[in-house]
Structures are given as structure tokens and as C-alpha cells.
Amino acid sequence: MEIETKYHGMQEISSGDILKFDSGIPGFPDQREFLLLPLDESILTVLQSVSTPEIGFVVVDPFSFFPEYDFHLSESVVGQLELEKAEDAAVFTILTVQDPFERTTANLQAPIVINSKNNMAKQVILNEGNHKTKHPLFGKKAKG
């Protein structure tokens, strides 16, 4: 199958690579199918909508920048994603890319959790801890 993307132009994709968000993503409830596409040769990735080319979020594995990042998934989320083991969960955080890039922030309050065994995914809103929606990737603290 071929799709148009925000950052990569036309891409040939496999249906087996499509991530399924049963509830969509907050703010985008009708966007239920996404895929991950590498962004250049960096650790950044794009969470690209399969149906809407303009919707592509720059995401990153939060543990690359925040090794101490930790959160607990509720039993309902574990059930929705059909997670059997913690190792099956892949975690990404959406970035708000700034110019210059050093001002970029990460949304640690709402990680994307993916069951790597079945491609079910969900953006989880965390109500615990000190996680912010605009946590700076580099240095100073941001508000959010």
C-alpha cells in the first residue's frame, strides 16, 4: 500500500507496520492508524497518520533523553493494549520542535505506548508524578 506522508513524500508501507489506536489520539479522535518512520539518520521518528498526510508527529524514545523517566500503566490500559510483558511495550514521547532545536520540548505527561507484539497503541495521559507536557530536552525547565 502507498501513502502520502508529511516529511517523507510517498511511501510504500506494509499493513503489518500499521499501529492501531482504538480511540485515536487526543485532539485527533478520527486518526486511528499510524506508522513509525525514521527521520533522517537521527534518533527521531515520525508518528505518521496513514489517512491524513498532514498529520505527522515527531517522536522520540524518552529514555534516550530522560533515563530516569518512569510511570505506571493502569490495568485498564494494559488490558486495552493486551500487554502481557513490560518488555513488549515500546514508549515514545511527542516533541514540540523549536528553532533552535535546543529549545525543543517533550510531552512526558502523555507518552505513546505501543504493544510491539500486536501493534495496538495508545497515548496515555499520566496523572501521577512531575511529568510535564513541555519538558525541555536540553537543560532549563519549561512550563507546562
PDB file of C-alpha atoms in Angstrom:
ATOM      1  CA  MET A   1       0.000   0.000   0.000  1.00  0.00           C
ATOM      2  CA  GLU A   2       1.252   3.501  -0.799  1.00  0.00           C
ATOM      3  CA  ILE A   3       0.568   6.592   1.329  1.00  0.00           C
ATOM      4  CA  GLU A   4       1.492  10.269   1.227  1.00  0.00           C
ATOM      5  CA  THR A   5       3.399  11.470   4.310  1.00  0.00           C
ATOM      6  CA  LYS A   6       4.220  14.819   5.911  1.00  0.00           C
ATOM      7  CA  TYR A   7       8.014  14.503   5.879  1.00  0.00           C
ATOM      8  CA  HIS A   8       8.797  11.571   3.569  1.00  0.00           C
ATOM      9  CA  GLY A   9       6.603  12.125   0.481  1.00  0.00           C
ATOM     10  CA  MET A  10       5.062   8.975  -0.995  1.00  0.00           C
ATOM     11  CA  GLN A  11       5.936   5.812   0.937  1.00  0.00           C
ATOM     12  CA  GLU A  12       5.276   2.155   0.282  1.00  0.00           C
ATOM     13  CA  ILE A  13       4.131   0.582   3.547  1.00  0.00           C
ATOM     14  CA  SER A  14       3.110  -2.835   4.758  1.00  0.00           C
ATOM     15  CA  SER A  15      -0.214  -3.288   6.549  1.00  0.00           C
ATOM     16  CA  GLY A  16       1.754  -5.213   9.203  1.00  0.00           C
ATOM     17  CA  ASP A  17       3.550  -1.981  10.175  1.00  0.00           C
ATOM     18  CA  ILE A  18       0.366  -0.026  10.930  1.00  0.00           C
ATOM     19  CA  LEU A  19      -0.207   0.911  14.567  1.00  0.00           C
ATOM     20  CA  LYS A  20      -3.834   0.782  15.714  1.00  0.00           C
ATOM     21  CA  PHE A  21      -5.085   3.499  18.085  1.00  0.00           C
ATOM     22  CA  ASP A  22      -8.609   2.326  19.015  1.00  0.00           C
ATOM     23  CA  SER A  23      -9.503   5.741  20.446  1.00  0.00           C
ATOM     24  CA  GLY A  24      -7.379   7.845  18.137  1.00  0.00           C
ATOM     25  CA  ILE A  25      -5.016  10.355  19.711  1.00  0.00           C
ATOM     26  CA  PRO A  26      -6.355  13.145  21.977  1.00  0.00           C
ATOM     27  CA  GLY A  27      -7.249  16.019  19.690  1.00  0.00           C
ATOM     28  CA  PHE A  28      -7.329  13.648  16.687  1.00  0.00           C
ATOM     29  CA  PRO A  29     -10.046  11.091  17.531  1.00  0.00           C
ATOM     30  CA  ASP A  30     -10.609  10.092  13.893  1.00  0.00           C
ATOM     31  CA  GLN A  31      -6.929   9.295  13.317  1.00  0.00           C
ATOM     32  CA  ARG A  32      -6.699   5.636  14.322  1.00  0.00           C
ATOM     33  CA  GLU A  33      -3.933   4.269  12.104  1.00  0.00           C
ATOM     34  CA  PHE A  34      -0.337   5.465  12.237  1.00  0.00           C
ATOM     35  CA  LEU A  35       3.088   4.175  11.428  1.00  0.00           C
ATOM     36  CA  LEU A  36       6.582   4.986  12.610  1.00  0.00           C
ATOM     37  CA  LEU A  37       9.024   6.337  10.033  1.00  0.00           C
ATOM     38  CA  PRO A  38      12.647   7.198  10.855  1.00  0.00           C
ATOM     39  CA  LEU A  39      13.534  10.877  10.494  1.00  0.00           C
ATOM     40  CA  ASP A  40      16.830  11.148   8.659  1.00  0.00           C
ATOM     41  CA  GLU A  41      19.603   9.274  10.434  1.00  0.00           C
ATOM     42  CA  SER A  42      18.821  10.627  13.887  1.00  0.00           C
ATOM     43  CA  ILE A  43      17.092   9.036  16.867  1.00  0.00           C
ATOM     44  CA  LEU A  44      13.977  10.989  15.925  1.00  0.00           C
ATOM     45  CA  THR A  45      10.988   9.218  14.412  1.00  0.00           C
ATOM     46  CA  VAL A  46       7.746  10.410  12.826  1.00  0.00           C
ATOM     47  CA  LEU A  47       4.421   9.025  14.010  1.00  0.00           C
ATOM     48  CA  GLN A  48       2.628   9.423  10.671  1.00  0.00           C
ATOM     49  CA  SER A  49      -1.127   9.199  10.130  1.00  0.00           C
ATOM     50  CA  VAL A  50      -1.934   6.635   7.457  1.00  0.00           C
ATOM     51  CA  SER A  51      -5.031   8.515   6.244  1.00  0.00           C
ATOM     52  CA  THR A  52      -4.013  12.184   6.597  1.00  0.00           C
ATOM     53  CA  PRO A  53      -0.620  13.222   5.149  1.00  0.00           C
ATOM     54  CA  GLU A  54      -0.505  16.499   7.113  1.00  0.00           C
ATOM     55  CA  ILE A  55      -0.612  14.697  10.465  1.00  0.00           C
ATOM     56  CA  GLY A  56       2.840  13.551  11.460  1.00  0.00           C
ATOM     57  CA  PHE A  57       4.246  13.939  14.970  1.00  0.00           C
ATOM     58  CA  VAL A  58       7.974  13.992  15.659  1.00  0.00           C
ATOM     59  CA  VAL A  59       8.543  11.463  18.442  1.00  0.00           C
ATOM     60  CA  VAL A  60      11.478  10.016  20.330  1.00  0.00           C
ATOM     61  CA  ASP A  61      12.192   7.233  22.791  1.00  0.00           C
ATOM     62  CA  PRO A  62      12.057   9.302  26.013  1.00  0.00           C
ATOM     63  CA  PHE A  63      14.627   7.108  27.772  1.00  0.00           C
ATOM     64  CA  SER A  64      17.278   8.404  25.343  1.00  0.00           C
ATOM     65  CA  PHE A  65      16.969  11.851  26.937  1.00  0.00           C
ATOM     66  CA  PHE A  66      15.450  11.028  30.330  1.00  0.00           C
ATOM     67  CA  PRO A  67      16.894   7.739  31.628  1.00  0.00           C
ATOM     68  CA  GLU A  68      15.096   8.264  34.963  1.00  0.00           C
ATOM     69  CA  TYR A  69      11.675   8.608  33.249  1.00  0.00           C
ATOM     70  CA  ASP A  70       9.219   6.188  34.817  1.00  0.00           C
ATOM     71  CA  PHE A  71       5.466   5.767  35.019  1.00  0.00           C
ATOM     72  CA  HIS A  72       2.850   3.165  35.856  1.00  0.00           C
ATOM     73  CA  LEU A  73       0.234   1.931  33.376  1.00  0.00           C
ATOM     74  CA  SER A  74      -3.209   1.274  34.783  1.00  0.00           C
ATOM     75  CA  GLU A  75      -4.657  -2.215  34.486  1.00  0.00           C
ATOM     76  CA  SER A  76      -7.250  -0.861  32.034  1.00  0.00           C
ATOM     77  CA  VAL A  77      -4.518   0.426  29.677  1.00  0.00           C
ATOM     78  CA  VAL A  78      -2.586  -2.845  29.996  1.00  0.00           C
ATOM     79  CA  GLY A  79      -5.823  -4.655  29.089  1.00  0.00           C
ATOM     80  CA  GLN A  80      -6.668  -2.344  26.177  1.00  0.00           C
ATOM     81  CA  LEU A  81      -3.215  -2.872  24.673  1.00  0.00           C
ATOM     82  CA  GLU A  82      -3.233  -6.585  25.545  1.00  0.00           C
ATOM     83  CA  LEU A  83       0.234  -6.226  27.070  1.00  0.00           C
ATOM     84  CA  GLU A  84       1.497  -9.455  28.587  1.00  0.00           C
ATOM     85  CA  LYS A  85       5.036  -8.343  29.493  1.00  0.00           C
ATOM     86  CA  ALA A  86       6.611  -4.945  30.129  1.00  0.00           C
ATOM     87  CA  GLU A  87       9.278  -5.790  27.519  1.00  0.00           C
ATOM     88  CA  ASP A  88       6.549  -5.818  24.841  1.00  0.00           C
ATOM     89  CA  ALA A  89       5.827  -2.111  25.388  1.00  0.00           C
ATOM     90  CA  ALA A  90       7.589   0.475  23.236  1.00  0.00           C
ATOM     91  CA  VAL A  91       7.338   4.043  24.535  1.00  0.00           C
ATOM     92  CA  PHE A  92       7.604   7.291  22.598  1.00  0.00           C
ATOM     93  CA  THR A  93       7.014  10.904  23.522  1.00  0.00           C
ATOM     94  CA  ILE A  94       5.780  13.627  21.182  1.00  0.00           C
ATOM     95  CA  LEU A  95       8.186  16.518  20.690  1.00  0.00           C
ATOM     96  CA  THR A  96       7.391  20.171  20.138  1.00  0.00           C
ATOM     97  CA  VAL A  97      10.261  21.006  17.815  1.00  0.00           C
ATOM     98  CA  GLN A  98      11.620  24.526  18.232  1.00  0.00           C
ATOM     99  CA  ASP A  99      14.108  26.666  16.352  1.00  0.00           C
ATOM    100  CA  PRO A 100      16.816  26.377  17.501  1.00  0.00           C
ATOM    101  CA  PHE A 101      16.420  22.649  18.150  1.00  0.00           C
ATOM    102  CA  GLU A 102      17.973  23.050  21.623  1.00  0.00           C
ATOM    103  CA  ARG A 103      14.673  24.638  22.733  1.00  0.00           C
ATOM    104  CA  THR A 104      12.646  21.536  21.754  1.00  0.00           C
ATOM    105  CA  THR A 105      10.387  20.078  24.444  1.00  0.00           C
ATOM    106  CA  ALA A 106       8.968  16.608  25.099  1.00  0.00           C
ATOM    107  CA  ASN A 107       5.480  15.740  26.323  1.00  0.00           C
ATOM    108  CA  LEU A 108       6.340  13.385  29.182  1.00  0.00           C
ATOM    109  CA  GLN A 109       2.814  13.669  30.594  1.00  0.00           C
ATOM    110  CA  ALA A 110       1.262  11.828  27.644  1.00  0.00           C
ATOM    111  CA  PRO A 111       3.525   9.074  26.294  1.00  0.00           C
ATOM    112  CA  ILE A 112       2.631   6.920  23.306  1.00  0.00           C
ATOM    113  CA  VAL A 113       2.666   3.268  24.401  1.00  0.00           C
ATOM    114  CA  ILE A 114       2.790   0.564  21.726  1.00  0.00           C
ATOM    115  CA  ASN A 115       2.409  -3.178  22.168  1.00  0.00           C
ATOM    116  CA  SER A 116       5.177  -4.353  19.836  1.00  0.00           C
ATOM    117  CA  LYS A 117       3.584  -7.823  19.585  1.00  0.00           C
ATOM    118  CA  ASN A 118       0.208  -6.740  18.148  1.00  0.00           C
ATOM    119  CA  ASN A 119       0.753  -3.052  17.108  1.00  0.00           C
ATOM    120  CA  MET A 120      -2.012  -1.799  19.392  1.00  0.00           C
ATOM    121  CA  ALA A 121      -1.179   1.707  20.615  1.00  0.00           C
ATOM    122  CA  LYS A 122      -2.485   4.417  22.907  1.00  0.00           C
ATOM    123  CA  GLN A 123      -1.481   7.866  24.032  1.00  0.00           C
ATOM    124  CA  VAL A 124      -1.688   7.605  27.807  1.00  0.00           C
ATOM    125  CA  ILE A 125      -2.391  10.691  29.920  1.00  0.00           C
ATOM    126  CA  LEU A 126      -0.460  10.421  33.187  1.00  0.00           C
ATOM    127  CA  ASN A 127      -1.924  11.992  36.304  1.00  0.00           C
ATOM    128  CA  GLU A 128       0.907  10.993  38.607  1.00  0.00           C
ATOM    129  CA  GLY A 129       4.364  12.384  39.208  1.00  0.00           C
ATOM    130  CA  ASN A 130       6.009  15.550  37.959  1.00  0.00           C
ATOM    131  CA  HIS A 131       5.671  14.860  34.261  1.00  0.00           C
ATOM    132  CA  LYS A 132       5.161  17.951  32.099  1.00  0.00           C
ATOM    133  CA  THR A 133       3.739  18.498  28.643  1.00  0.00           C
ATOM    134  CA  LYS A 134       6.728  20.701  27.749  1.00  0.00           C
ATOM    135  CA  HIS A 135       9.769  19.188  29.382  1.00  0.00           C
ATOM    136  CA  PRO A 136      12.952  20.556  27.796  1.00  0.00           C
ATOM    137  CA  LEU A 137      15.153  18.011  26.071  1.00  0.00           C
ATOM    138  CA  PHE A 138      18.241  20.029  26.895  1.00  0.00           C
ATOM    139  CA  GLY A 139      18.832  21.916  30.142  1.00  0.00           C
ATOM    140  CA  LYS A 140      16.434  24.533  31.507  1.00  0.00           C
ATOM    141  CA  LYS A 141      12.954  23.786  32.788  1.00  0.00           C
ATOM    142  CA  ALA A 142       9.885  24.729  30.734  1.00  0.00           C
ATOM    143  CA  LYS A 143       6.377  25.483  31.878  1.00  0.00           C
ATOM    144  CA  GLY A 144       3.543  23.154  31.000  1.00  0.00           C
TER     145      GLY A 144
END
